[in-house]
Each structure stands twice: as C-alpha cells, then as structure tokens.
Coordinates of C-alpha atoms and ligand atoms in Angstrom, one line a residue:
M1 CA 0.0 0.0 0.0
M2 CA 1.4 3.5 -1.0
K3 CA 2.0 5.7 1.9
P4 CA 1.4 9.5 1.5
V5 CA 4.3 11.7 2.1
I6 CA 5.3 14.3 4.6
L7 CA 7.9 16.5 3.0
S8 CA 10.1 18.6 5.1
V9 CA 12.4 21.3 3.6
D10 CA 15.2 23.2 5.2
D11 CA 18.7 24.3 4.1
D12 CA 20.0 24.0 7.7
P13 CA 21.1 20.3 8.0
E14 CA 20.8 20.3 11.7
V15 CA 17.1 21.5 11.7
L16 CA 16.3 19.2 8.9
R17 CA 17.7 16.2 10.8
A18 CA 15.7 17.4 14.0
I19 CA 12.4 17.7 12.1
E20 CA 13.0 14.4 10.3
R21 CA 13.6 12.6 13.6
D22 CA 10.5 14.1 15.2
L23 CA 8.3 13.4 12.3
R24 CA 9.5 9.7 12.0
E25 CA 9.0 9.2 15.7
R26 CA 5.3 9.8 15.5
Y27 CA 4.2 9.4 11.8
R28 CA 6.4 6.8 10.2
D29 CA 3.7 4.0 10.3
D30 CA 1.2 5.9 8.3
Y31 CA 3.5 8.4 6.2
R32 CA 6.7 8.2 4.3
I33 CA 8.9 11.0 5.8
M34 CA 11.0 12.7 3.1
K35 CA 13.3 15.6 3.3
A36 CA 14.9 18.1 0.9
A37 CA 17.7 20.6 1.4
S38 CA 16.5 23.3 -0.9
G39 CA 13.3 24.6 -2.5
H40 CA 14.3 23.3 -5.9
D41 CA 15.0 19.9 -4.6
A42 CA 11.6 19.9 -2.9
L43 CA 9.8 20.8 -6.1
D44 CA 11.6 18.1 -8.1
A45 CA 10.6 15.6 -5.4
A46 CA 7.0 16.9 -5.5
R47 CA 6.8 16.5 -9.2
E48 CA 8.2 13.0 -9.2
L49 CA 5.8 12.0 -6.4
K50 CA 3.0 13.4 -8.6
Q51 CA 4.1 11.4 -11.6
R52 CA 4.2 8.3 -9.6
G53 CA 0.7 9.1 -8.1
T54 CA 1.9 9.4 -4.5
P55 CA 0.2 12.2 -2.7
I56 CA 2.0 14.7 -0.4
A57 CA 0.0 15.0 2.7
M58 CA 1.9 17.8 4.2
F59 CA 4.8 20.3 3.3
L60 CA 6.7 21.5 6.3
V61 CA 9.0 24.3 4.8
D62 CA 11.5 26.7 6.3
Q63 CA 10.8 30.3 5.3
R64 CA 14.4 31.5 5.2
M65 CA 16.2 29.7 2.5
P66 CA 18.5 30.9 -0.2
G67 CA 17.2 30.8 -3.8
M68 CA 13.6 30.3 -2.9
T69 CA 11.7 31.3 0.2
G70 CA 9.5 28.8 2.0
V71 CA 6.3 30.8 0.9
E72 CA 7.6 30.5 -2.8
V73 CA 8.1 26.7 -2.3
L74 CA 4.6 26.3 -1.0
R75 CA 3.1 28.4 -3.7
E76 CA 4.6 26.2 -6.3
G77 CA 4.2 23.0 -4.4
R78 CA 0.4 23.4 -4.0
K79 CA 0.0 23.5 -7.8
L80 CA 1.1 19.8 -7.9
H81 CA -0.5 18.8 -4.6
P82 CA -3.3 21.1 -4.0
D83 CA -4.6 18.9 -1.0
A84 CA -1.5 19.0 0.9
R85 CA -1.4 20.9 4.2
K86 CA 1.0 23.7 4.2
V87 CA 3.2 24.4 7.3
L88 CA 5.8 27.2 7.4
L89 CA 8.8 26.9 9.8
T90 CA 9.4 30.5 10.9
A91 CA 11.8 32.4 13.2
Y92 CA 10.2 35.2 15.2
A93 CA 11.4 37.8 12.6
D94 CA 9.4 36.0 9.9
T95 CA 6.0 36.1 11.5
E96 CA 4.8 38.9 9.2
A97 CA 5.6 37.0 6.0
A98 CA 3.9 33.9 7.6
I99 CA 0.8 35.9 8.4
A100 CA 0.6 37.6 4.9
S101 CA 0.8 34.1 3.3
I102 CA -2.1 32.7 5.1
N103 CA -4.5 34.4 2.7
D104 CA -2.0 34.5 -0.1
I105 CA -1.2 30.7 -0.4
G106 CA -3.7 29.3 1.9
L107 CA -1.1 28.6 4.6
D108 CA -2.5 26.2 7.2
H109 CA -0.1 26.9 10.0
Y110 CA 3.2 28.6 10.9
L111 CA 5.4 27.0 13.3
M112 CA 8.0 28.9 15.4
K113 CA 11.3 27.4 15.8
P114 CA 12.3 25.6 18.0
W115 CA 9.2 23.3 18.5
A116 CA 10.5 21.4 21.5
P117 CA 8.9 19.5 23.2
P118 CA 7.2 18.1 20.1
A119 CA 4.5 16.3 22.2
E120 CA 3.3 19.8 23.2
R121 CA 4.2 22.1 20.4
L122 CA 4.5 20.0 17.3
Y123 CA 2.3 16.9 17.2
P124 CA -1.0 18.3 18.4
V125 CA -1.0 20.8 15.4
L126 CA 0.2 18.3 12.8
D127 CA -2.2 15.6 14.0
D128 CA -5.1 18.0 13.3
L129 CA -3.9 18.9 10.0
L130 CA -3.2 15.5 8.9
S131 CA -6.5 14.3 10.0
E132 CA -8.1 17.1 8.0
W133 CA -6.0 15.9 4.9
T134 CA -7.1 12.2 5.5
A135 CA -10.7 13.2 5.6
R136 CA -10.5 15.2 2.3
A137 CA -7.9 13.4 0.3
R138 CA -8.8 11.0 -2.4
M139 CA -6.8 7.8 -1.9
P140 CA -4.2 7.3 -4.6
F141 CA -4.8 5.0 -7.5
E142 CA -1.9 2.7 -7.8
G143 CA -2.2 1.6 -11.3
I144 CA -1.9 3.2 -14.7
R145 CA -3.2 6.8 -15.0
L146 CA -4.3 8.3 -18.4
A147 CA -4.4 12.1 -18.4
G148 CA -6.0 13.8 -21.4
A149 CA -8.8 15.9 -22.7
R150 CA -12.3 14.5 -22.7
W151 CA -13.1 15.3 -26.4
S152 CA -9.6 14.3 -27.9
R153 CA -9.9 11.5 -30.5
Q154 CA -6.5 10.1 -29.6
C155 CA -7.4 10.0 -25.9
Y156 CA -10.6 8.1 -26.7
L157 CA -8.6 5.7 -29.0
T158 CA -6.1 5.0 -26.1
R159 CA -9.0 4.5 -23.5
E160 CA -10.6 2.1 -25.9
F161 CA -7.4 0.2 -26.5
L162 CA -6.7 -0.3 -22.9
S163 CA -10.2 -1.2 -21.9
R164 CA -10.6 -3.6 -24.8
N165 CA -7.3 -5.3 -23.7
Q166 CA -8.7 -5.2 -20.2
V167 CA -5.9 -3.1 -18.7
P168 CA -7.2 -1.2 -15.7
Y169 CA -6.5 2.5 -15.6
Q170 CA -7.6 5.8 -14.0
W171 CA -8.8 8.4 -16.4
I172 CA -8.0 12.0 -15.5
D173 CA -9.7 14.9 -17.4
L174 CA -7.2 17.7 -17.4
E175 CA -10.0 20.3 -17.7
Q176 CA -11.0 19.2 -14.1
D177 CA -7.6 18.7 -12.6
D178 CA -5.3 21.8 -12.5
S179 CA -2.4 20.0 -10.7
M180 CA -2.3 17.1 -13.3
R181 CA -2.4 19.9 -16.0
E182 CA 0.6 21.4 -14.3
L183 CA 2.5 18.1 -14.4
V184 CA 1.5 17.1 -17.9
S185 CA 2.7 20.5 -19.2
T186 CA 6.0 19.8 -17.8
L187 CA 6.3 16.2 -19.2
A188 CA 4.8 16.8 -22.6
G189 CA 5.9 20.5 -23.1
G190 CA 2.3 21.6 -23.1
V191 CA -1.0 20.1 -23.3
T192 CA -1.5 19.6 -26.9
R193 CA 0.1 16.2 -27.3
L194 CA -2.3 14.0 -25.3
P195 CA -2.9 11.6 -23.7
V196 CA 0.0 11.4 -21.3
V197 CA 0.0 7.9 -19.8
L198 CA 1.6 7.7 -16.2
F199 CA 2.9 4.4 -14.9
P200 CA 3.3 3.4 -11.3
D201 CA 7.2 3.0 -11.7
G202 CA 7.3 6.9 -12.4
S203 CA 7.8 6.5 -16.2
H204 CA 5.4 8.0 -18.7
L205 CA 4.4 8.0 -22.4
V206 CA 3.3 11.0 -24.4
E207 CA 0.7 10.4 -27.0
P208 CA 1.8 6.7 -27.4
E209 CA 1.0 4.4 -30.3
N210 CA -0.9 1.3 -29.2
L211 CA 2.2 -0.8 -29.9
A212 CA 4.4 1.1 -27.5
L213 CA 1.7 1.1 -24.9
A214 CA 0.9 -2.6 -25.3
A215 CA 4.6 -3.3 -24.8
K216 CA 4.8 -1.1 -21.7
V217 CA 1.7 -2.6 -20.1
G218 CA 3.1 -6.1 -20.5
L219 CA 1.0 -7.4 -23.5
S220 CA 3.1 -9.6 -25.9
T221 CA 4.0 -7.6 -29.1
Q222 CA 7.0 -9.7 -30.4
A223 CA 7.0 -13.3 -31.8
T224 CA 9.3 -15.5 -29.7
R225 CA 10.2 -17.6 -32.8
P226 CA 11.1 -16.9 -36.4
F227 CA 8.9 -19.8 -37.7
Y228 CA 5.6 -21.3 -36.9
D229 CA 3.4 -24.2 -38.2
V230 CA 0.5 -21.7 -38.5
V231 CA 0.2 -17.9 -38.2
I232 CA -3.4 -16.8 -37.5
I233 CA -4.2 -13.2 -38.6
G234 CA -7.1 -11.6 -36.5
G235 CA -8.0 -12.5 -33.0
G236 CA -11.8 -12.5 -33.2
P237 CA -13.7 -15.7 -32.3
A238 CA -12.6 -17.4 -35.6
G239 CA -9.0 -16.8 -34.9
L240 CA -9.1 -17.6 -31.3
A241 CA -11.0 -20.8 -31.8
N242 CA -8.3 -21.7 -34.4
A243 CA -5.5 -20.9 -31.9
V244 CA -7.0 -23.0 -29.2
Y245 CA -7.3 -26.1 -31.5
A246 CA -3.9 -25.6 -33.1
A247 CA -2.1 -25.2 -29.7
S248 CA -4.0 -28.1 -28.2
E249 CA -3.1 -30.3 -31.0
G250 CA 0.6 -29.5 -30.7
L251 CA 1.1 -27.0 -33.5
R252 CA 3.4 -24.1 -33.0
A253 CA 0.7 -21.3 -33.5
L254 CA 1.1 -17.6 -33.5
L255 CA -2.1 -15.3 -33.4
V256 CA -1.6 -11.7 -34.5
E257 CA -4.2 -9.1 -33.5
Q258 CA -4.0 -5.5 -34.6
N259 CA -6.1 -4.2 -31.7
A260 CA -7.5 -6.5 -29.0
P261 CA -8.4 -10.1 -28.9
G262 CA -12.1 -10.5 -29.1
G263 CA -12.8 -8.9 -32.5
Q264 CA -16.4 -7.6 -33.1
A265 CA -17.7 -10.1 -30.5
G266 CA -15.4 -8.5 -28.0
T267 CA -17.4 -5.1 -28.4
S268 CA -20.6 -6.8 -27.8
S269 CA -22.2 -5.8 -24.4
R270 CA -24.1 -9.1 -24.1
I271 CA -24.1 -12.1 -26.4
E272 CA -27.2 -14.1 -25.6
N273 CA -27.3 -16.6 -28.3
Y274 CA -24.0 -18.4 -27.9
L275 CA -24.2 -22.0 -26.7
G276 CA -23.5 -22.8 -23.2
F277 CA -24.2 -19.4 -21.6
P278 CA -27.8 -19.4 -20.7
S279 CA -27.9 -16.0 -19.2
G280 CA -25.6 -14.4 -21.9
I281 CA -21.9 -13.4 -21.6
T282 CA -20.4 -10.1 -22.4
G283 CA -18.1 -10.0 -25.3
A284 CA -15.2 -8.7 -23.1
D285 CA -15.6 -11.8 -20.8
L286 CA -15.8 -14.2 -23.8
A287 CA -12.7 -12.7 -25.3
Q288 CA -10.8 -12.8 -22.0
R289 CA -11.8 -16.5 -21.5
A290 CA -10.8 -17.5 -25.0
T291 CA -7.5 -15.7 -24.9
T292 CA -6.6 -17.2 -21.5
Q293 CA -7.6 -20.6 -22.9
A294 CA -5.5 -20.3 -26.1
R295 CA -2.4 -19.1 -24.2
R296 CA -2.7 -21.9 -21.5
L297 CA -2.7 -24.4 -24.3
G298 CA 0.5 -22.8 -25.7
A299 CA -0.6 -20.4 -28.5
E300 CA 1.3 -17.2 -28.7
I301 CA -0.9 -14.0 -29.0
L302 CA 0.5 -10.7 -30.2
T303 CA -1.4 -7.6 -29.5
A304 CA -1.4 -4.2 -31.4
R305 CA 0.3 -5.7 -34.4
E306 CA -1.1 -5.1 -37.8
V307 CA -0.5 -7.6 -40.7
T308 CA -0.2 -5.7 -44.1
G309 CA 0.5 -8.7 -46.3
I310 CA 1.4 -12.2 -47.0
R311 CA 4.2 -13.4 -49.3
R312 CA 4.5 -16.8 -50.7
E313 CA 8.0 -18.5 -50.8
D314 CA 7.2 -22.1 -51.3
P315 CA 6.8 -24.0 -49.0
Y316 CA 6.7 -21.0 -46.7
R317 CA 4.2 -18.4 -46.2
I318 CA 5.6 -15.1 -44.9
V319 CA 3.6 -12.7 -43.0
R320 CA 4.4 -9.1 -43.0
F321 CA 3.8 -6.5 -40.2
A322 CA 3.0 -2.9 -40.5
D323 CA 6.6 -2.0 -39.2
G324 CA 8.1 -4.1 -42.2
S325 CA 9.2 -7.0 -40.0
E326 CA 8.1 -10.5 -41.0
V327 CA 7.4 -14.0 -39.5
S328 CA 7.4 -17.2 -41.5
S329 CA 5.1 -20.4 -41.3
F330 CA 3.8 -23.3 -43.3
A331 CA 0.2 -22.2 -43.1
V332 CA -1.6 -19.0 -42.6
L333 CA -5.3 -18.4 -41.5
I334 CA -6.9 -15.3 -42.6
S335 CA -9.6 -14.5 -39.9
T336 CA -9.5 -10.6 -40.1
G337 CA -13.4 -10.5 -39.8
M338 CA -15.3 -7.4 -40.6
A339 CA -14.9 -3.6 -39.7
V340 CA -17.8 -1.1 -39.0
R341 CA -18.8 0.9 -42.0
M342 CA -18.2 4.6 -41.7
L343 CA -21.1 7.0 -42.1
D344 CA -20.3 9.6 -44.7
K345 CA -22.3 12.7 -43.8
P346 CA -21.3 16.3 -43.1
G347 CA -19.8 17.0 -39.6
I348 CA -19.2 13.3 -38.6
E349 CA -15.7 12.8 -39.2
P350 CA -14.2 15.7 -37.1
L351 CA -16.4 14.6 -34.1
V352 CA -15.3 11.0 -34.1
G353 CA -14.1 10.3 -30.4
A354 CA -15.8 13.6 -29.2
G355 CA -19.5 12.3 -29.1
V356 CA -19.4 10.2 -32.3
Y357 CA -18.5 6.5 -32.1
Y358 CA -18.4 3.6 -34.3
G359 CA -19.7 0.5 -32.5
A360 CA -20.3 0.0 -28.8
A361 CA -17.7 2.2 -27.4
M362 CA -18.2 0.8 -23.9
S363 CA -15.4 2.7 -22.3
E364 CA -17.3 5.9 -23.0
A365 CA -20.6 4.9 -21.6
A366 CA -20.2 6.5 -18.1
L367 CA -19.5 9.8 -19.8
Y368 CA -23.1 10.0 -21.0
R369 CA -24.7 9.2 -17.6
G370 CA -28.0 11.2 -17.5
K371 CA -27.7 12.5 -21.2
D372 CA -29.7 12.0 -24.3
I373 CA -27.9 9.8 -26.8
C374 CA -28.7 8.1 -30.1
V375 CA -27.8 4.7 -31.6
I376 CA -27.9 4.4 -35.5
G377 CA -28.8 1.2 -37.1
G378 CA -31.5 -1.5 -36.9
A379 CA -29.5 -4.8 -36.6
N380 CA -28.8 -6.8 -33.5
S381 CA -25.5 -5.0 -32.6
A382 CA -27.5 -1.7 -32.6
G383 CA -30.1 -3.3 -30.3
Q384 CA -27.4 -4.6 -28.0
G385 CA -25.8 -1.1 -28.0
A386 CA -29.1 0.5 -27.1
L387 CA -29.8 -1.7 -24.2
F388 CA -26.3 -1.2 -22.8
F389 CA -26.4 2.6 -23.0
A390 CA -29.9 2.8 -21.7
R391 CA -28.2 1.7 -18.3
Y392 CA -26.4 5.1 -18.3
A393 CA -28.3 7.5 -20.5
R394 CA -31.4 9.4 -19.7
R395 CA -32.9 8.6 -23.2
V396 CA -31.7 6.6 -26.0
I397 CA -33.1 7.1 -29.5
V398 CA -32.7 4.3 -32.0
L399 CA -32.6 5.8 -35.5
V400 CA -33.6 3.3 -38.3
R401 CA -34.2 3.9 -42.0
A402 CA -36.6 1.2 -42.3
G403 CA -40.2 1.4 -40.9
G404 CA -39.2 -0.4 -37.8
I405 CA -36.8 -2.7 -36.2
E406 CA -38.8 -6.0 -36.3
K407 CA -37.5 -7.2 -39.7
S408 CA -33.8 -6.6 -39.0
M409 CA -33.4 -7.3 -35.3
S410 CA -33.8 -10.7 -33.5
H411 CA -37.1 -11.0 -31.7
Y412 CA -35.7 -11.2 -28.1
L413 CA -34.0 -7.9 -28.7
V414 CA -37.0 -6.2 -30.1
E415 CA -38.9 -7.4 -27.0
Q416 CA -36.2 -6.0 -24.6
L417 CA -36.1 -2.7 -26.5
K418 CA -39.9 -2.3 -26.1
A419 CA -39.7 -3.1 -22.4
T420 CA -37.1 -0.6 -21.7
E421 CA -38.6 2.7 -20.7
N422 CA -35.9 5.1 -21.8
I423 CA -35.4 3.6 -25.2
E424 CA -37.5 4.8 -28.2
V425 CA -37.2 3.9 -31.9
L426 CA -37.3 6.6 -34.5
A427 CA -38.3 4.8 -37.8
N428 CA -37.9 6.1 -41.3
A429 CA -35.0 8.2 -40.1
E430 CA -31.6 9.0 -41.4
V431 CA -28.8 11.1 -40.0
S432 CA -28.3 14.1 -42.4
S433 CA -25.4 15.9 -40.5
A434 CA -23.7 16.3 -37.2
H435 CA -23.0 19.5 -35.3
G436 CA -21.0 20.6 -32.4
T437 CA -18.0 22.8 -31.7
D438 CA -15.6 20.7 -29.8
H439 CA -18.1 17.8 -29.2
L440 CA -21.3 16.5 -30.6
E441 CA -24.3 18.7 -29.7
K442 CA -27.0 17.9 -32.1
I443 CA -27.6 15.9 -35.3
V444 CA -30.1 16.7 -38.0
V445 CA -32.4 13.9 -38.9
Q446 CA -34.2 13.5 -42.2
N447 CA -37.5 11.6 -42.5
V448 CA -36.9 9.3 -45.5
E449 CA -40.5 9.3 -46.4
T450 CA -41.4 12.9 -46.2
G451 CA -38.0 14.5 -46.6
T452 CA -38.6 16.7 -43.6
M453 CA -35.6 17.6 -41.5
S454 CA -35.6 18.1 -37.7
D455 CA -32.9 18.7 -35.1
L456 CA -32.2 16.2 -32.3
A457 CA -30.1 17.4 -29.4
V458 CA -27.9 14.5 -28.4
S459 CA -24.6 14.2 -26.6
A460 CA -23.5 11.1 -28.3
M461 CA -24.2 9.0 -31.4
F462 CA -23.1 5.4 -31.6
I463 CA -23.0 4.1 -35.2
F464 CA -24.0 0.5 -36.1
I465 CA -24.6 0.7 -39.8
G466 CA -23.2 -2.6 -40.8
V467 CA -19.7 -4.0 -41.5
S468 CA -17.6 -4.8 -44.4
P469 CA -15.0 -7.4 -44.7
R470 CA -11.3 -6.6 -43.9
S471 CA -9.3 -8.2 -46.7
E472 CA -7.8 -5.3 -48.7
M473 CA -4.3 -6.2 -47.5
F474 CA -4.7 -9.6 -49.3
A475 CA -6.0 -8.2 -52.6
G476 CA -4.1 -9.6 -55.5
L477 CA -3.0 -12.6 -53.6
V478 CA -6.2 -14.5 -52.7
E479 CA -9.5 -14.6 -54.7
R480 CA -12.2 -12.3 -53.3
T481 CA -15.7 -11.5 -54.1
S482 CA -16.4 -8.0 -55.5
T483 CA -17.3 -7.0 -52.0
G484 CA -14.1 -8.2 -50.4
F485 CA -15.1 -11.5 -48.9
V486 CA -12.3 -14.3 -49.2
L487 CA -13.2 -17.3 -51.3
T488 CA -12.4 -20.7 -50.2
G489 CA -12.7 -24.4 -51.1
P490 CA -15.7 -25.2 -53.4
D491 CA -16.9 -21.6 -53.5
L492 CA -13.7 -20.6 -55.6
P493 CA -14.8 -19.8 -59.1
R494 CA -13.3 -22.2 -61.8
T495 CA -12.0 -22.1 -65.3
H496 CA -11.4 -25.3 -67.0
G497 CA -12.2 -26.9 -63.7
K498 CA -9.5 -25.2 -61.6
P499 CA -9.4 -22.2 -59.4
A500 CA -7.5 -19.3 -61.0
R501 CA -3.7 -19.7 -60.4
W502 CA -4.2 -23.0 -58.5
T503 CA -1.3 -25.3 -59.6
L504 CA -1.7 -28.4 -57.6
E505 CA -3.3 -31.7 -58.7
R506 CA -5.6 -31.8 -55.6
E507 CA -8.6 -29.7 -55.0
P508 CA -8.4 -26.8 -52.6
F509 CA -9.4 -28.1 -49.0
L510 CA -12.4 -26.6 -47.2
F511 CA -11.4 -23.1 -45.9
E512 CA -8.3 -23.1 -48.3
T513 CA -8.1 -20.1 -50.6
N514 CA -6.7 -20.3 -54.1
V515 CA -3.2 -20.2 -52.6
P516 CA -2.3 -23.5 -51.1
G517 CA -1.6 -23.2 -47.3
I518 CA -3.5 -19.9 -46.9
F519 CA -6.9 -20.5 -45.3
A520 CA -9.8 -18.2 -44.3
A521 CA -12.4 -18.5 -41.6
G522 CA -15.0 -16.4 -39.8
D523 CA -16.9 -13.3 -41.0
V524 CA -14.2 -12.5 -43.7
R525 CA -14.8 -15.8 -45.5
A526 CA -17.4 -15.6 -48.4
G527 CA -20.5 -17.5 -47.4
A528 CA -19.9 -17.4 -43.7
N529 CA -22.9 -17.1 -41.4
R530 CA -22.0 -13.9 -39.5
R531 CA -22.4 -15.1 -35.9
V532 CA -20.2 -15.9 -32.9
A533 CA -20.9 -19.6 -33.0
A534 CA -20.3 -19.8 -36.7
A535 CA -17.0 -18.0 -36.5
V536 CA -15.9 -20.4 -33.7
G537 CA -17.1 -23.3 -35.8
D538 CA -15.1 -21.9 -38.8
G539 CA -12.1 -21.5 -36.9
S540 CA -12.2 -24.8 -35.2
A541 CA -13.0 -26.8 -38.3
A542 CA -10.3 -25.1 -40.3
I543 CA -7.7 -26.7 -38.1
Y544 CA -8.5 -30.1 -39.5
T545 CA -7.8 -28.9 -43.0
I546 CA -4.7 -27.2 -41.9
H547 CA -3.4 -30.5 -40.5
R548 CA -4.1 -32.1 -43.9
Y549 CA -2.2 -29.4 -45.5
L550 CA 0.7 -29.7 -43.1
E551 CA 1.1 -33.4 -44.1
T552 CA 1.8 -32.3 -47.7
V553 CA 4.7 -29.8 -46.9
Ligands
FAD601 C1 -21.6 -5.0 -31.5 C2 -21.7 -6.4 -32.1 C3 -22.5 -7.3 -31.5 C4 -22.7 -8.6 -31.9 N1 -23.4 -9.5 -31.2 C5 -23.6 -10.8 -31.6 C6 -24.4 -11.7 -30.9 O1 -25.0 -11.4 -29.8 N2 -24.4 -13.0 -31.3 C7 -23.7 -13.4 -32.4 O2 -23.8 -14.7 -32.8 N3 -23.0 -12.6 -33.1 C8 -22.9 -11.3 -32.8 N4 -22.1 -10.3 -33.5 C9 -21.4 -10.8 -34.6 C10 -20.1 -11.5 -34.2 O3 -19.5 -10.8 -33.3 C11 -19.2 -11.8 -35.4 O4 -19.8 -12.7 -36.3 C12 -17.8 -12.5 -35.1 O5 -17.1 -11.7 -34.1 C13 -17.0 -12.7 -36.3 O6 -15.8 -13.3 -35.8 P1 -14.5 -13.2 -36.7 O7 -13.4 -13.9 -35.8 O8 -14.7 -13.9 -37.9 O9 -14.1 -11.7 -37.0 P2 -14.0 -10.5 -35.9 O10 -14.8 -10.6 -34.8 O11 -14.4 -9.3 -36.9 O12 -12.5 -10.4 -35.6 C14 -11.4 -10.1 -36.6 C15 -10.3 -9.7 -35.9 O13 -9.3 -9.5 -36.6 C16 -8.5 -8.3 -36.5 N5 -7.8 -7.9 -37.6 C17 -8.5 -7.4 -38.8 N6 -7.4 -7.0 -39.6 C18 -6.3 -7.3 -39.2 C19 -4.9 -7.1 -39.5 N7 -4.7 -6.7 -40.7 N8 -3.8 -7.6 -38.7 C20 -4.2 -8.0 -37.4 N9 -5.5 -8.2 -37.0 C21 -6.4 -7.8 -37.8 C22 -9.5 -7.3 -36.0 O14 -8.9 -6.3 -35.2 C23 -10.4 -8.2 -35.2 O15 -10.1 -8.4 -33.9 C24 -22.0 -9.0 -33.1 C25 -21.2 -8.2 -33.8 C26 -21.1 -6.8 -33.3 C27 -20.3 -5.8 -34.1

C-alpha cells in the first residue's frame, strides 16, 4: 500500500535532521517521511511523487532559504499537490511573512522554531492538519493513469485500447484537474500532445502508439520464434478458436491481432445466443476466457500488431507486419473479420471520439450518464448497444431507416427494447449531418418518407450501420468477391475445372483459398454465417484442413 508523504524542507542540515527525527517518531507507520535541502529539490521531489501517483499530505518548509523562500516553495508545491497541508517553519522575525501568506497561499499553520517539546508544540498541530487531510484526500490510484482531454480523439482511442485489452486504468480529465495539467505540461511540453500515460514506476508515455503502450503494459507484441506451423491473422472468435485447437493439437501457433483479442464479438455488451451461456456473456468476458484458454494451451498471441500482407515463398508463407518485419510459417489463417462501415455525412468525421463513436464504445458509456444519446442502425448490434447505453443515458433514441426494427433485429432484442422505458425507436429516419464545436451537440435527422428535416439534441451518437470485410491487404494474392469476402474451397470460381492460379493436382481443401496453405475462416470468408458460434465453428473446423495441408509440406 502506497503511503502518503510528509515532505520537510530546510537548508540547515541540523534543523532538517531534527524535524525528520521528530516526524519519524510519530508518523512513520502511516506516512513516508521525506526531506529536501532546498526549495528546488523539494519541487523536483513533489513533481516526481505526482508522476508516480503518490500524494503529499503535508509540506513543512522553512521560510528562510537561499534561492527560494518557504512561501515560494509552498506556492509552487500546491500547484502539484493542492490538497497537501502547508506548514511554514519560521523564526520570530518572519511572522509577518507567515501571516501575509495565510491568505496569499492558503497557509494552514506557521510553526515557530524551536518546537520542543514536540509532544506539546508539534504533534497536536500536525495531528489536526493530517486528520483534515485524510478526511478530504482521495486515496491514490496505484495503477496506470491516463491524463488527457475529454473530447480528444487520440485520448478516446487510447482509453478504448486499454479497456478492450482489459488493462485497468484511471482516467484523468485535465480540464478538471489543475495539478495534473501542471505536471502534464512539464512532461509533454504543453497540453497539446495527449494523452499522457503515467505508470506506477514513475515513467510516462506521451501520445503513445498502441504498440508502445501494449509493450509497456506487458502485452506480448513480439513473436518469440522466427517460424511457426500456423500464423493466424485476427483475434476474433474465429482466430481464437483456431489458436485453441492448433495449440491443443501440438502445432506451433502464433495469433496476430491489430487491436485487442475478441474482435467484433469483444465489443458486444451481451451475447445471448452463444451455446453454453444461458444468461448471456459479455463480449469482453468471452474474449478474456478464449484468450486465456489459447495461451494456456500454448498459443502465442501478439497484440497491437497489424498485418499488412502475406508473401509466398514455397513451401513457406511469410506474414508481413506494418513495421516491415516478418514472420514465417507453413500455413496461414486469415480471420480478419469485418470492420464497422463509416457513415459519410457532413460533420461526422471531425467529431469521431468527441461524441461520435463507431460500434459500442463501452469505455465511454459512463461519460453519458443522464444524457440523451442516439444509436444509429437497426441490426442486432445496434439493439445490444441501445440496451447497454440505456443503463447510463437518460434517453436512448434508436434511428432506423426502415419502418421499424422488427425485420432486422432478433425477436428477443426487439422485446427487450420495447420493455425498456428510456429507449425509443425513430423509424424512417436517417442522419443528415452532425454538429458541435468541440463535441457533438446535435444531429439533423431526415425523415426518408417525407424528406422533412428536424434537429435532435444528443450528446453522443453510436453508429452501427453494418460492416464490411477486412481483406484489402490480401488483394491480388487470394481470390475475393467483388465486395471483399475471401473465397475458399468449393466456393472458388473455376476456369477449366480449376481455381485461378491453382497449380496443384488436388482440389483446394475446405477453408483453403486459391493459394495452397492460406486459409480463411469466420466473417471474412465468403458464405460465412456471421455469428459468434459460426466463426468459432469455422476457426475450429479449419484446423482439420490445416493439418491435412501440413502433411503435404
Ligand atoms: C456489436 C456487435 C454485437 C454482436 N453480437 C452478436 C451476438 O450477440 N451474437 C452473435 O452470434 N454474433 C454477434 N455479432 C457478430 C459476431 O461478433 C461476429 O460474427 C464475429 O465476431 C465474427 O468473428 P471473426 O473472428 O470472424 O471476426 P471479427 O470478430 O471481426 O475479428 C476479426 C479480428 O481481426 C483483427 N484484424 C483485422 N485486420 C487485421 C490485420 N490486418 N492484422 C491483425 N489483425 C487484424 C480485428 O482487429 C479483429 O479483432 C456481433 C457483432 C457486433 C459488431
């Protein structure tokens, strides 16, 4: 448990030793007693403590010091530790300065030197001040702190990345915390490069890329071997299921995920139709369980690593990462799933992360407690999103272009939406534009039947307008449909009885693309049934054909 600090400051070593001795005598069990021999040293220590998240409960500072007076030290010190009690050590001649600073810097007490006997002249005063501090102080958070601006897109992306990877953190809004703003300005040279991530070991990262952040918080980002039996691209249900079976059957398996394991399913607030979970399971929980299972069985999982292409060098398949590095294997599984489609309307793009979100940005829900928000879309994912946000928001308006949600949403969700008092469905409605200065304030909605426009004041808009396959990085290598789905096995179009560029005597296996040894499973595969169970089934079944392929190389 982190102890708060009492920091005493005096340039006279004898006085400093005496005050330290007396403080230790009474407070060492509950406080860390620190000392500094000058004002500058004291402020350096105060800054470092702030960076580590350790609070200062009290400054005890001598008034007469060269370089900086005690009052000056306290004035600067309170910018970093505003709750700390401030005590000035004075000689008789300094009482005037002390009295003046009571109002000036909110001095709590001035203590005349010498203070002997401490039991009478020191401890009663400090006991009172420290108990006041204890009553008011927020206990320090001992994990990662993320300091930034509420409406910054980069801050939102970092919050989302940490929460989706289930890394606990404390969010600090710099608008609301002057002392953190002071610290961040020093660390990042201002408050434009945000967020600043502060770690308990005292280190920090300014506006970090996901990869650097992942490495720092202890997620695996580097492959431990140069070669694998199978590299799985994408850590949604299909990829995770494949990793579980590959590892359990003794294959050297590497799963590469660009964001967080779980994929689309990981963003679902509650999956109610996946076998074996009668009361449903959150996507985050399912992702966590599957990741733990795959790792326990021996699969390696890399996070925050984007794959940009695959090269064929028979018999090897070489997977290339965004930073240009590569890893080799005999077989590759493409399980890159689908990405949420963008809504291309005026005003939307600049507000992404500042009230406009694609999918269920669950890390943001608490920001909209008591507010009016809207959900765009009429499919199951939109329904789940609406139910989730209804727990926080005052009112959730679901906008659908169709005449209702009955045709596009599962019956159980339609019933739940109807039964939730603060959800309403606005049918025949389409977003025409979004407005707000630094964050979303309203949208303009068009009635698709009458053409009439109306304003809707909302603080947030969560967009679920469908998804499209992520396969552009494999274009030119594997056969895809015109809409980007990867074709496999019997679905591959043939000329003269053979798939394009297929050179082997045998037919492509199930789940195998037109490049031998490269397989596809889950939502990205043409003809897949886009459900969690179907993706898990695809990923699990594909391992059988991967085994058959491995017997041939
Ligand atoms: C909000 C929401 C709720 C849903 N609810 C349900 C439900 O209740 N029941 C149900 O059955 N289905 C539900 N679905 C559908 C279900 O989640 C998907 O069918 C399923 O997740 C598909 O799994 P997948 O592994 O094929 O792909 P995805 O889940 O899309 O995973 C693909 C993964 O690949 C990664 N990736 C992509 N490109 C790269 C790259 N270049 N390099 C590295 N990694 C990459 C992505 O980051 C992603 O993590 C829901 C979907 C959404 C969006």
